[in-house]
Coordinates of C-alpha atoms and ligand atoms in Angstrom, one line a residue:
M1 CA 0.0 0.0 0.0
P2 CA 1.5 3.4 -0.9
V3 CA 2.3 5.6 2.0
A4 CA 2.4 9.4 1.8
R5 CA 5.6 11.0 3.1
P6 CA 5.9 14.7 3.5
D7 CA 8.1 16.3 0.8
S8 CA 11.4 17.1 2.3
S9 CA 12.0 20.7 3.0
G10 CA 14.1 22.5 0.5
A11 CA 14.7 21.5 -3.1
R12 CA 16.3 18.1 -3.6
I13 CA 18.0 16.9 -6.8
I14 CA 17.3 13.3 -7.5
A15 CA 18.4 11.2 -10.5
H16 CA 17.1 7.9 -11.7
V17 CA 19.6 6.1 -13.9
D18 CA 18.6 3.1 -16.0
L19 CA 20.9 1.1 -18.2
D20 CA 19.8 0.7 -21.7
C21 CA 18.8 -2.8 -22.9
F22 CA 21.0 -4.0 -20.2
Y23 CA 21.5 -7.7 -20.8
V24 CA 22.1 -7.0 -24.5
Q25 CA 24.8 -4.5 -23.6
V26 CA 26.5 -7.0 -21.3
E27 CA 26.5 -9.6 -24.1
Q28 CA 27.7 -7.1 -26.6
R29 CA 30.6 -6.1 -24.4
K30 CA 31.5 -9.8 -24.1
Q31 CA 31.3 -10.2 -27.9
P32 CA 32.1 -6.8 -29.5
K33 CA 31.3 -8.1 -32.9
L34 CA 27.6 -7.8 -31.9
R35 CA 27.8 -4.1 -31.4
G36 CA 25.6 -2.2 -33.8
L37 CA 23.8 -5.4 -34.9
P38 CA 20.2 -6.2 -34.0
T39 CA 20.6 -8.3 -30.9
A40 CA 18.4 -9.9 -28.3
V41 CA 19.0 -12.0 -25.2
V42 CA 16.9 -15.2 -24.9
Q43 CA 16.2 -17.4 -22.0
Y44 CA 17.6 -20.8 -22.7
N45 CA 14.7 -23.0 -23.8
E46 CA 14.2 -25.0 -27.0
W47 CA 10.5 -24.1 -27.4
K48 CA 10.1 -21.7 -30.3
G49 CA 13.6 -20.4 -29.9
G50 CA 13.3 -19.4 -26.2
G51 CA 11.7 -16.3 -24.7
L52 CA 13.3 -12.9 -25.3
I53 CA 14.2 -11.1 -22.1
A54 CA 16.2 -8.1 -23.5
V55 CA 16.0 -6.5 -26.9
G56 CA 18.6 -4.2 -28.3
Y57 CA 17.6 -0.9 -29.8
E58 CA 18.6 -1.9 -33.3
A59 CA 16.4 -4.9 -33.1
R60 CA 13.5 -2.8 -31.7
D61 CA 13.7 -0.7 -34.9
Y62 CA 12.8 -3.9 -36.8
G63 CA 9.7 -4.4 -34.5
V64 CA 11.3 -7.0 -32.3
K65 CA 9.6 -7.0 -28.8
R66 CA 10.4 -8.6 -25.5
S67 CA 7.1 -10.5 -25.6
M68 CA 8.3 -12.5 -28.6
R69 CA 9.9 -15.9 -28.8
G70 CA 13.2 -16.3 -30.6
D71 CA 11.5 -17.8 -33.7
E72 CA 9.1 -14.9 -33.9
A73 CA 11.9 -12.4 -33.6
K74 CA 13.6 -14.1 -36.5
E75 CA 10.5 -13.7 -38.6
V76 CA 10.4 -9.9 -38.1
C77 CA 14.2 -9.5 -38.2
P78 CA 15.9 -12.4 -40.0
Q79 CA 19.4 -11.1 -39.3
I80 CA 18.8 -10.8 -35.5
E81 CA 21.6 -12.1 -33.3
L82 CA 20.0 -14.2 -30.4
V83 CA 22.3 -14.7 -27.5
Q84 CA 21.4 -17.2 -24.8
V85 CA 21.5 -16.3 -21.2
P86 CA 24.4 -18.1 -19.5
V87 CA 23.2 -21.3 -17.8
A88 CA 24.5 -23.0 -14.7
R89 CA 22.9 -25.8 -12.8
G90 CA 20.2 -26.1 -15.4
K91 CA 19.0 -22.6 -14.9
A92 CA 19.8 -19.0 -15.9
D93 CA 23.0 -17.7 -14.4
L94 CA 22.7 -14.0 -14.0
S95 CA 26.0 -13.4 -12.2
S96 CA 27.6 -11.6 -15.2
Y97 CA 24.7 -9.2 -15.3
R98 CA 24.8 -8.6 -11.5
N99 CA 28.5 -8.0 -11.7
A100 CA 28.1 -5.6 -14.6
G101 CA 25.4 -3.7 -12.6
S102 CA 27.7 -3.5 -9.7
E103 CA 30.4 -1.9 -11.8
V104 CA 28.0 0.9 -12.8
V105 CA 26.8 1.4 -9.2
S106 CA 30.3 1.9 -8.0
I107 CA 30.8 4.7 -10.5
L108 CA 27.4 6.4 -9.8
A109 CA 27.9 6.2 -6.1
R110 CA 30.8 8.6 -6.3
K111 CA 28.6 11.7 -6.5
G112 CA 25.9 11.2 -3.9
R113 CA 23.7 8.9 -1.9
C114 CA 23.0 5.9 -4.1
E115 CA 20.2 3.3 -4.0
R116 CA 20.5 0.3 -6.2
A117 CA 16.9 -0.2 -7.1
S118 CA 17.2 -3.2 -9.4
I119 CA 19.8 -5.1 -11.4
D120 CA 20.1 -2.1 -13.8
E121 CA 18.5 0.9 -12.0
V122 CA 19.8 3.3 -9.5
Y123 CA 18.5 6.4 -7.6
L124 CA 20.9 9.1 -6.7
D125 CA 20.4 12.0 -4.3
L126 CA 22.7 14.6 -5.8
T127 CA 21.4 17.5 -3.7
D128 CA 24.7 18.1 -1.9
A129 CA 26.8 17.8 -5.1
A130 CA 24.4 20.2 -6.8
E131 CA 24.6 22.7 -4.0
A132 CA 28.4 22.5 -4.0
M133 CA 28.5 23.1 -7.7
L134 CA 26.1 26.0 -7.5
A135 CA 28.3 27.6 -4.8
E136 CA 31.6 27.0 -6.5
T137 CA 31.1 26.9 -10.3
P138 CA 27.5 27.8 -11.1
P139 CA 26.4 26.9 -14.7
E140 CA 25.9 30.6 -15.4
S141 CA 29.6 31.2 -14.9
L142 CA 30.6 28.6 -17.6
D143 CA 31.9 29.7 -21.0
E144 CA 31.4 26.3 -22.4
V145 CA 28.9 23.6 -21.6
D146 CA 29.6 20.0 -22.4
E147 CA 28.1 19.0 -25.7
E148 CA 26.6 15.9 -24.1
A149 CA 24.8 18.1 -21.5
L150 CA 23.4 20.2 -24.3
K151 CA 21.7 17.1 -25.7
S152 CA 19.6 16.9 -22.5
H153 CA 15.8 17.1 -22.7
I154 CA 14.3 19.7 -20.5
L155 CA 10.5 19.1 -20.1
G156 CA 8.4 22.1 -21.1
L157 CA 11.3 23.8 -22.9
E158 CA 10.3 24.7 -26.4
S159 CA 12.9 25.4 -29.0
K160 CA 12.7 29.0 -29.9
D161 CA 12.4 29.9 -33.6
G162 CA 15.8 30.2 -35.2
N163 CA 17.5 28.5 -32.2
D164 CA 18.6 24.9 -32.3
S165 CA 17.6 22.9 -29.3
K166 CA 21.2 22.8 -28.0
A167 CA 21.2 26.6 -27.8
T168 CA 17.9 26.6 -26.0
V169 CA 19.2 24.0 -23.5
K170 CA 22.3 26.0 -23.0
E171 CA 20.3 29.1 -22.3
W172 CA 18.1 27.2 -19.8
L173 CA 21.1 25.7 -18.0
C174 CA 23.0 29.0 -17.7
R175 CA 20.1 31.4 -16.9
C176 CA 21.1 33.7 -14.1
D177 CA 17.5 34.8 -13.4
A178 CA 16.4 31.2 -12.7
D179 CA 15.0 30.5 -9.2
H180 CA 17.2 28.4 -6.8
R181 CA 15.3 25.2 -7.6
D182 CA 16.0 25.4 -11.3
K183 CA 19.6 26.5 -10.8
L184 CA 20.1 23.4 -8.7
L185 CA 18.4 21.3 -11.3
A186 CA 20.8 22.7 -13.9
C187 CA 23.7 21.6 -11.8
G188 CA 22.0 18.2 -11.5
V189 CA 21.9 18.0 -15.3
L190 CA 25.6 18.7 -15.6
I191 CA 26.5 16.2 -12.8
V192 CA 24.4 13.4 -14.3
T193 CA 25.9 14.1 -17.8
E194 CA 29.3 13.7 -16.3
L195 CA 28.4 10.5 -14.5
R196 CA 26.9 8.9 -17.6
M197 CA 30.0 9.8 -19.6
Q198 CA 32.1 8.2 -16.9
V199 CA 30.0 5.0 -16.9
L200 CA 30.4 4.8 -20.7
K201 CA 34.2 5.3 -20.4
E202 CA 34.7 2.8 -17.6
T203 CA 32.2 0.1 -18.5
E204 CA 31.3 0.7 -22.1
F205 CA 27.6 0.8 -21.1
T206 CA 25.2 3.5 -22.1
C207 CA 22.4 4.6 -19.7
S208 CA 19.5 6.9 -19.6
A209 CA 18.6 9.2 -16.7
G210 CA 15.8 11.3 -15.3
I211 CA 16.6 14.3 -13.1
A212 CA 14.0 15.9 -10.9
H213 CA 13.1 17.1 -7.4
N214 CA 11.9 13.7 -6.2
K215 CA 12.3 10.0 -7.0
M216 CA 8.8 9.6 -8.5
L217 CA 9.4 12.3 -11.1
A218 CA 13.0 11.2 -11.8
K219 CA 11.8 7.7 -12.5
L220 CA 9.1 8.9 -14.8
A221 CA 11.6 11.1 -16.7
S222 CA 14.3 8.5 -17.1
G223 CA 12.2 6.3 -19.5
M224 CA 11.1 9.2 -21.6
N225 CA 14.1 9.5 -23.9
K226 CA 16.1 6.3 -24.4
P227 CA 18.7 5.1 -25.1
A228 CA 21.6 7.1 -23.9
Q229 CA 19.7 10.3 -23.1
Q230 CA 18.6 12.2 -20.1
T231 CA 15.4 14.1 -19.3
T232 CA 14.9 16.8 -16.7
V233 CA 11.7 17.9 -15.0
P234 CA 11.7 21.5 -13.9
F235 CA 9.2 22.3 -11.2
S236 CA 7.1 24.4 -13.7
S237 CA 6.7 21.3 -16.0
V238 CA 5.4 18.9 -13.4
K239 CA 1.7 19.7 -13.9
G240 CA 2.0 19.4 -17.7
L241 CA 3.7 16.0 -17.3
L242 CA 1.2 14.6 -14.9
D243 CA -1.9 16.0 -16.6
S244 CA -1.6 13.7 -19.5
L245 CA 0.1 10.8 -17.8
P246 CA -2.1 7.7 -18.0
I247 CA -2.9 6.6 -14.5
K248 CA -1.6 3.1 -15.0
K249 CA 1.9 4.4 -15.9
M250 CA 2.4 5.8 -12.5
K251 CA 4.4 3.6 -10.1
Q252 CA 2.1 1.7 -7.8
L253 CA -0.9 2.4 -9.9
G254 CA -0.4 -0.3 -12.5
G255 CA -2.4 -2.8 -10.6
K256 CA -5.7 -3.0 -8.7
L257 CA -5.5 0.5 -7.2
G258 CA -5.1 2.0 -10.7
T259 CA -8.0 -0.1 -12.0
S260 CA -10.2 1.0 -9.1
L261 CA -9.4 4.6 -9.8
Q262 CA -10.4 4.1 -13.4
N263 CA -13.6 2.2 -12.6
E264 CA -14.8 3.9 -9.4
L265 CA -13.7 7.5 -10.0
G266 CA -13.4 7.6 -13.7
V267 CA -9.8 8.7 -13.5
T268 CA -7.7 8.1 -16.7
T269 CA -4.7 10.4 -16.2
V270 CA -2.8 11.3 -13.0
G271 CA -4.0 14.9 -13.6
D272 CA -7.6 13.8 -13.3
L273 CA -6.9 13.1 -9.6
L274 CA -6.7 16.9 -9.1
K275 CA -10.5 17.0 -9.3
F276 CA -10.8 15.2 -6.0
S277 CA -10.3 16.6 -2.6
E278 CA -8.0 14.9 -0.2
D279 CA -11.0 14.1 2.0
K280 CA -12.7 12.4 -0.9
L281 CA -9.6 10.3 -1.8
Q282 CA -9.2 9.3 1.9
E283 CA -12.8 8.4 2.1
S284 CA -12.5 6.1 -0.9
Y285 CA -9.0 4.6 -0.3
G286 CA -8.2 5.2 3.3
F287 CA -6.2 7.8 5.1
N288 CA -2.7 7.0 3.9
T289 CA -3.5 6.0 0.3
G290 CA -5.9 9.0 -0.1
T291 CA -3.1 11.4 1.0
W292 CA -0.6 9.7 -1.2
L293 CA -2.9 10.0 -4.2
W294 CA -3.6 13.7 -3.5
N295 CA 0.2 14.2 -3.3
I296 CA 1.2 12.4 -6.5
A297 CA -1.4 14.3 -8.5
R298 CA 0.6 17.4 -7.6
G299 CA 4.0 15.7 -8.1
I300 CA 4.7 15.6 -4.4
S301 CA 6.7 12.7 -3.0
G302 CA 9.0 12.7 0.0
E303 CA 10.4 9.3 -0.5
E304 CA 14.1 9.4 0.4
V305 CA 16.9 7.8 -1.6
Q306 CA 18.1 5.0 0.6
A307 CA 21.8 4.5 0.9
R308 CA 21.9 0.9 -0.5
L309 CA 24.5 -0.5 -2.8
L310 CA 24.0 -4.1 -1.8
P311 CA 21.0 -6.3 -2.2
K312 CA 18.5 -6.7 0.7
S313 CA 18.2 -10.4 0.0
H314 CA 19.5 -13.2 -2.3
G315 CA 17.3 -15.5 -4.2
S316 CA 17.4 -18.3 -6.6
G317 CA 14.4 -19.7 -8.4
K318 CA 13.1 -21.6 -11.4
S319 CA 9.7 -22.2 -12.9
F320 CA 8.5 -25.4 -14.4
P321 CA 5.7 -24.4 -16.7
G322 CA 3.2 -26.8 -18.4
P323 CA 4.5 -30.3 -19.0
R324 CA 7.7 -29.5 -17.1
A325 CA 5.8 -29.2 -13.8
L326 CA 7.5 -31.3 -11.1
K327 CA 5.4 -34.3 -9.9
T328 CA 7.6 -36.1 -7.5
V329 CA 9.3 -35.3 -4.2
A330 CA 12.6 -36.6 -5.7
S331 CA 12.5 -34.2 -8.6
V332 CA 11.6 -31.3 -6.3
Q333 CA 14.5 -32.2 -4.1
H334 CA 16.8 -32.3 -7.0
W335 CA 15.9 -28.8 -8.1
L336 CA 15.9 -27.4 -4.6
N337 CA 19.4 -28.7 -4.2
Q338 CA 20.5 -26.8 -7.4
L339 CA 18.8 -23.6 -6.2
C340 CA 20.3 -24.0 -2.7
E341 CA 23.8 -24.5 -4.2
E342 CA 23.5 -21.2 -6.0
L343 CA 22.1 -19.4 -3.0
S344 CA 24.8 -20.8 -0.8
E345 CA 27.5 -19.7 -3.2
R346 CA 26.1 -16.2 -3.3
L347 CA 25.8 -16.0 0.5
C348 CA 29.4 -17.0 0.8
S349 CA 30.6 -14.5 -1.6
D350 CA 28.5 -11.8 0.1
L351 CA 30.1 -12.8 3.3
E352 CA 33.6 -12.8 1.9
Q353 CA 33.3 -9.6 0.0
N354 CA 31.0 -7.6 2.1
K355 CA 31.1 -9.2 5.5
R356 CA 27.4 -9.6 5.6
I357 CA 25.3 -12.5 7.0
A358 CA 21.8 -13.5 6.2
H359 CA 19.4 -14.7 8.9
T360 CA 16.3 -16.0 7.3
L361 CA 15.8 -18.7 4.7
T362 CA 12.5 -18.8 2.8
L363 CA 11.0 -21.2 0.4
H364 CA 8.3 -20.2 -2.1
A365 CA 6.6 -22.6 -4.4
S366 CA 3.7 -22.5 -6.8
A367 CA 1.7 -25.7 -7.0
F368 CA -1.6 -27.2 -8.0
K369 CA -3.4 -30.4 -7.3
S370 CA -4.5 -32.3 -10.3
S371 CA -8.0 -33.2 -9.0
D372 CA -8.8 -30.3 -6.8
S373 CA -11.9 -28.6 -5.9
D374 CA -10.0 -25.9 -4.1
S375 CA -7.7 -24.9 -7.0
R376 CA -7.1 -21.4 -5.6
K377 CA -5.3 -22.7 -2.5
K378 CA -1.7 -21.4 -2.6
F379 CA 1.3 -23.3 -1.6
P380 CA 2.4 -21.6 1.6
S381 CA 5.7 -19.8 1.8
K382 CA 7.8 -21.1 4.7
S383 CA 10.8 -19.6 6.5
C384 CA 13.3 -20.7 9.1
P385 CA 16.6 -19.4 10.5
L386 CA 19.3 -19.7 8.0
R387 CA 22.2 -22.0 8.7
Y388 CA 25.3 -21.6 6.6
G389 CA 26.7 -24.4 4.5
T390 CA 25.2 -25.8 1.3
A391 CA 24.1 -29.1 2.8
K392 CA 22.4 -27.3 5.7
I393 CA 20.6 -25.0 3.4
Q394 CA 19.5 -27.9 1.2
E395 CA 18.3 -29.9 4.2
D396 CA 16.4 -27.0 5.7
T397 CA 14.9 -26.0 2.4
F398 CA 13.7 -29.5 1.8
N399 CA 12.1 -29.6 5.3
L400 CA 10.4 -26.3 4.5
F401 CA 9.1 -27.7 1.3
Q402 CA 7.7 -30.8 3.1
A403 CA 6.1 -28.6 5.7
G404 CA 4.6 -26.5 2.9
L405 CA 3.4 -29.5 1.0
R406 CA 1.7 -31.0 4.0
E407 CA -0.2 -27.8 4.6
F408 CA -0.9 -27.4 0.9
L409 CA -2.4 -30.9 0.6
G410 CA -4.3 -30.7 3.8
S411 CA -6.8 -33.5 4.0
F412 CA -6.3 -34.2 0.3
G413 CA -4.4 -37.2 1.5
V414 CA -2.2 -37.8 -1.5
K415 CA 1.1 -39.6 -1.5
T416 CA 4.0 -37.2 -0.8
Q417 CA 6.9 -39.5 -0.8
G418 CA 8.9 -41.5 -3.3
S419 CA 9.2 -41.0 -7.0
Q420 CA 5.7 -41.9 -8.1
Y421 CA 3.1 -39.6 -9.4
S422 CA 1.5 -38.0 -6.3
G423 CA -1.4 -36.0 -7.5
W424 CA 0.2 -32.6 -7.1
R425 CA 2.5 -30.5 -9.4
I426 CA 5.0 -27.8 -8.6
T427 CA 5.2 -25.1 -11.3
A428 CA 7.8 -22.9 -9.6
L429 CA 10.3 -23.0 -6.8
S430 CA 12.4 -20.3 -5.3
V431 CA 14.6 -20.1 -2.2
S432 CA 15.8 -16.8 -0.7
A433 CA 17.9 -15.5 2.1
S434 CA 17.0 -12.3 3.8
K435 CA 17.5 -10.2 6.9
I436 CA 21.1 -9.6 5.8
V437 CA 23.2 -7.6 8.3
P438 CA 26.9 -6.9 8.7
V439 CA 28.9 -9.4 10.7
L440 CA 29.7 -7.5 13.9
S441 CA 33.4 -7.0 14.3
G442 CA 34.6 -8.6 17.4
T443 CA 31.9 -11.2 17.4
C444 CA 33.2 -14.5 18.7
S445 CA 30.1 -16.4 19.6
I446 CA 28.2 -18.0 16.8
M447 CA 25.1 -17.8 18.9
K448 CA 24.8 -14.2 17.8
Y449 CA 23.7 -15.6 14.5
F450 CA 22.3 -19.0 15.3
N451 CA 20.4 -18.7 18.5
G452 CA 20.2 -15.1 19.5
P453 CA 17.4 -13.5 21.5
D454 CA 15.3 -13.2 18.4
K455 CA 16.1 -15.4 15.5
F456 CA 14.1 -13.5 13.0
G457 CA 12.6 -10.3 14.0
S458 CA 13.6 -7.9 16.7
T459 CA 17.3 -8.5 16.7
S460 CA 19.3 -5.5 17.7
E461 CA 21.6 -6.2 14.7
Q462 CA 19.8 -3.7 12.5
L463 CA 21.5 -2.5 9.4
P464 CA 23.0 0.9 10.3
D465 CA 21.9 3.7 8.0
N466 CA 25.4 4.3 6.8
F467 CA 26.4 0.7 6.5
I468 CA 26.3 0.6 2.7
D469 CA 28.6 3.6 2.4
A470 CA 31.1 1.9 4.6
A471 CA 30.9 -1.5 3.0
P472 CA 33.0 -2.4 0.0
L473 CA 30.9 -2.8 -3.1
S474 CA 30.0 -6.4 -4.0
P475 CA 31.3 -7.3 -7.4
S476 CA 28.9 -10.1 -7.3
G477 CA 26.1 -8.1 -5.8
S478 CA 22.9 -10.0 -6.4
E479 CA 19.5 -8.7 -6.2
S480 CA 16.2 -9.4 -4.7
Y481 CA 14.7 -7.2 -7.3
S482 CA 12.1 -8.6 -9.5
T483 CA 14.2 -8.4 -12.6
L484 CA 13.2 -11.7 -14.2
N485 CA 10.4 -12.8 -16.3
S486 CA 8.2 -15.7 -15.3
T487 CA 10.6 -18.3 -16.3
E488 CA 13.3 -17.6 -13.7
L489 CA 12.1 -16.3 -10.4
Q490 CA 14.2 -14.2 -8.1
N491 CA 12.1 -12.7 -5.5
E492 CA 12.1 -11.5 -2.0
L493 CA 8.8 -12.5 -0.7
P494 CA 7.9 -12.5 3.0
G495 CA 6.7 -16.0 4.0
E496 CA 5.3 -17.6 7.0
Q497 CA 8.1 -18.7 9.3
V498 CA 8.5 -22.2 10.3
W499 CA 10.9 -23.3 13.0
I500 CA 13.0 -26.2 12.2
E501 CA 14.6 -27.9 15.1
H502 CA 18.4 -27.7 14.7
S503 CA 19.6 -29.3 17.9
M504 CA 20.9 -26.0 19.0
A505 CA 19.7 -26.2 22.6
D506 CA 22.9 -25.5 24.4
L507 CA 25.1 -23.8 21.8
G508 CA 24.6 -20.6 23.7
Q509 CA 27.2 -21.7 26.2
L510 CA 29.7 -22.1 23.5
E511 CA 32.5 -19.6 23.3
M512 CA 34.5 -20.4 20.3
K513 CA 38.1 -19.3 20.1
A514 CA 39.9 -19.0 16.8
N515 CA 42.8 -21.0 17.8
T516 CA 40.7 -24.0 18.6
W517 CA 38.9 -23.9 15.3
N518 CA 39.5 -26.6 12.8
G519 CA 36.1 -27.8 11.7
L520 CA 35.6 -25.4 8.8
D521 CA 32.9 -25.4 6.2
P522 CA 34.3 -26.2 2.8
S523 CA 31.3 -24.5 1.1
C524 CA 32.5 -21.1 2.2
S525 CA 36.1 -20.4 1.2
I526 CA 37.1 -17.2 3.0
S527 CA 40.4 -15.7 2.0
K528 CA 42.7 -14.8 4.8
Q529 CA 42.6 -11.2 5.5
T530 CA 45.6 -9.2 6.5
S531 CA 43.8 -8.0 9.6
G532 CA 44.1 -11.5 10.9
Q533 CA 40.3 -11.5 11.5
W534 CA 39.6 -14.0 8.7
F535 CA 40.6 -17.6 8.3
H536 CA 40.9 -19.7 5.2
S537 CA 38.3 -22.4 5.4
G538 CA 38.6 -24.2 2.2
T539 CA 41.8 -26.1 2.3
E540 CA 41.8 -26.7 6.0
S541 CA 38.6 -28.7 5.8
S542 CA 39.2 -30.4 2.5
S543 CA 40.0 -33.6 4.1
S544 CA 37.0 -33.6 6.4
L545 CA 33.5 -34.6 5.6
D546 CA 32.1 -33.1 2.4
Q547 CA 29.3 -30.9 3.7
N548 CA 28.1 -30.1 0.3
K549 CA 26.6 -33.5 0.1
P550 CA 23.3 -33.9 1.9
Q551 CA 24.2 -37.6 2.4
N552 CA 27.2 -36.9 4.5
R553 CA 27.4 -38.3 8.0
D554 CA 26.7 -35.2 9.9
D555 CA 23.7 -34.3 7.9
S556 CA 22.0 -37.7 7.9
R557 CA 22.6 -37.7 11.7
M558 CA 20.9 -34.4 12.0
R559 CA 18.0 -35.4 10.0
S560 CA 17.4 -38.6 11.9
V561 CA 17.6 -37.1 15.3
P562 CA 14.3 -36.5 17.0
I563 CA 15.3 -33.3 18.6
K564 CA 13.0 -33.2 21.6
S565 CA 13.0 -36.8 22.7
N566 CA 16.8 -37.3 22.3
Q567 CA 18.0 -33.9 23.0
Q568 CA 20.6 -34.8 25.7
E569 CA 21.8 -37.8 23.9
H570 CA 22.6 -35.9 20.8
K571 CA 23.6 -32.6 22.2
K572 CA 27.2 -33.2 21.7
S573 CA 27.0 -34.4 18.1
A574 CA 24.6 -31.6 17.2
L575 CA 27.0 -29.2 18.7
K576 CA 29.7 -30.6 16.5
D577 CA 27.5 -30.4 13.5
K578 CA 26.8 -26.8 14.1
V579 CA 30.4 -26.1 14.6
H580 CA 31.1 -27.7 11.3
S581 CA 28.5 -25.7 9.6
C582 CA 29.6 -22.4 11.0
P583 CA 31.8 -20.4 8.6
S584 CA 35.1 -19.4 10.0
F585 CA 34.3 -15.7 9.9
Y586 CA 32.3 -15.9 13.1
L587 CA 35.6 -16.2 14.9
Q588 CA 38.4 -14.0 15.6
Ligands
TTP601 P1 14.6 -3.4 -18.2 O1 15.3 -2.2 -17.5 O2 13.1 -3.5 -18.0 O3 14.8 -3.3 -19.7 P2 16.1 -3.2 -20.6 O4 17.3 -2.7 -19.8 O5 16.4 -4.5 -21.3 O6 15.7 -2.2 -21.7 P3 15.4 -0.6 -21.5 O7 16.5 0.1 -22.3 O8 14.1 -0.4 -22.2 O9 15.4 -0.3 -20.1 O10 15.3 -4.7 -17.7 C1 16.6 -4.8 -17.3 C2 17.1 -6.2 -17.6 O11 16.4 -7.1 -16.8 C3 16.9 -6.6 -19.0 O12 18.0 -6.3 -19.9 C4 16.7 -8.1 -18.9 C5 16.1 -8.3 -17.5 N1 14.7 -8.6 -17.6 C6 14.3 -9.9 -17.5 O13 15.1 -10.9 -17.4 N2 12.9 -10.2 -17.6 C7 12.0 -9.2 -17.7 O14 10.8 -9.6 -17.8 C8 12.4 -7.9 -17.7 C9 11.4 -6.8 -17.8 C10 13.8 -7.6 -17.7

């Protein structure tokens, strides 16, 4: 539900930067011979040449669209180059795109507070940089303005007769009689131009940008002129922009709320909302949403740019449409293991590079029963505390799946074990890790992470506001953003939490000392840091049990232990298991 936030006092300069046909650019950088050719990226899949997920601008000129299959694209553009998304573990491997996005973020973050909003989108708060420029080198003092800045689009600015548009833009940028807001915006235009040029120089990627006084307007503007262009929204042009903007184009109004506004209030454009009083909107949609609607009709939005360079969660998912739906527990377990391997790898690299740890593991699935009267019943999402180590994640995820399946089936009473057809089908699976926080320096008890006062919610280990700025940028930064189409899921979805017994009853007593540590998890290989705070885990443990295999001795013991009845008996072995699953970074 949208929430109205008061517009911050004073003019802010916010930019929204969006990479152009992002996956295509990444593939073209890998294969420079594709540059300038009509190109699209397809999801691996033999059916009709796979689904297009990114279409280059040259291909768009031929009428190729993202909704097409590869075969269809070839019909409208026979010379199109179709590049397959990299595949790992039988599913799309997006790591090269994530890494490429991180490269861009690290450049953009140099000029102001930076929020990574998706795999290829960033918000920047450039207010301080713009204020500084205005104080030191105001645009009106410049003899020359960068050619690229002169290509900017300034909404509401008409080219005067006899003047080319660059001259008009220059005049607007360098006006000395402009009000403070527009002067700051002009500085924002110059700063964003510079950043975009720097991105091009360092990464070879082009991007488009919107520059405005708030996030909402900046986002609207960034998509107006693509590729490789930027659009600015002066305060005086806000009304004109919103008056004609179809209501469904506005962020958060593309769904049910937008439909209701159309059907109930006869609203077709954002500007139409101006006809309604705040009271009326509140009466129809509740206090918060009513105020939010009243504000957006006027271009008011106080939403802050969050300092966030790293993802809030990691996820790995896959869908199994139509005949590929999974029908047996064994096949589900196979795919869960693949997804968990990927998730575990990403968690380890986040830990290694950013010193962050995730607390919650969540499983989501889509399913249906083949002979079901209650076909709308959803497969419940399930969560539990996250234990590090691939085998542990696989084990816990499988347990979550079984808990979900039992609930999903209810009294349906179908067979859930074995490899036989069981009367249910799974059409999508995804596993995610959330509640990611920095590893506290000086932490020497693993209980902080495994059995703290609140395993999920009200932990005191909240992400500090300035954490992102202080943390090194993840070159493998992975996203919880919904960047994928329906074939590959990558979501952060809150799910119901389920507690899995982990035989952790008395681990709280454990004080682990670095010098006694030798049961390290091979699934996280942490490089030794010069500070001496980190330990190499991979080689030291290579001769111990392979914890990547769910069948290993520790894991099967964990699975077979009835925690409550045999707690004392198994305390020691469970403790050992936990120690084995604990990455070395908890120690110092
Ligand atoms: P977008 O930013 O939506 O699109 P784009 O960058 O390809 O093109 P544009 O220049 O119009 O912004 O998506 C970013 C990347 O996310 C895109 O290159 C591929 C991926 N993606 C999917 O995998 N599936 C999807 O359904 C969408 C919309 C994007």
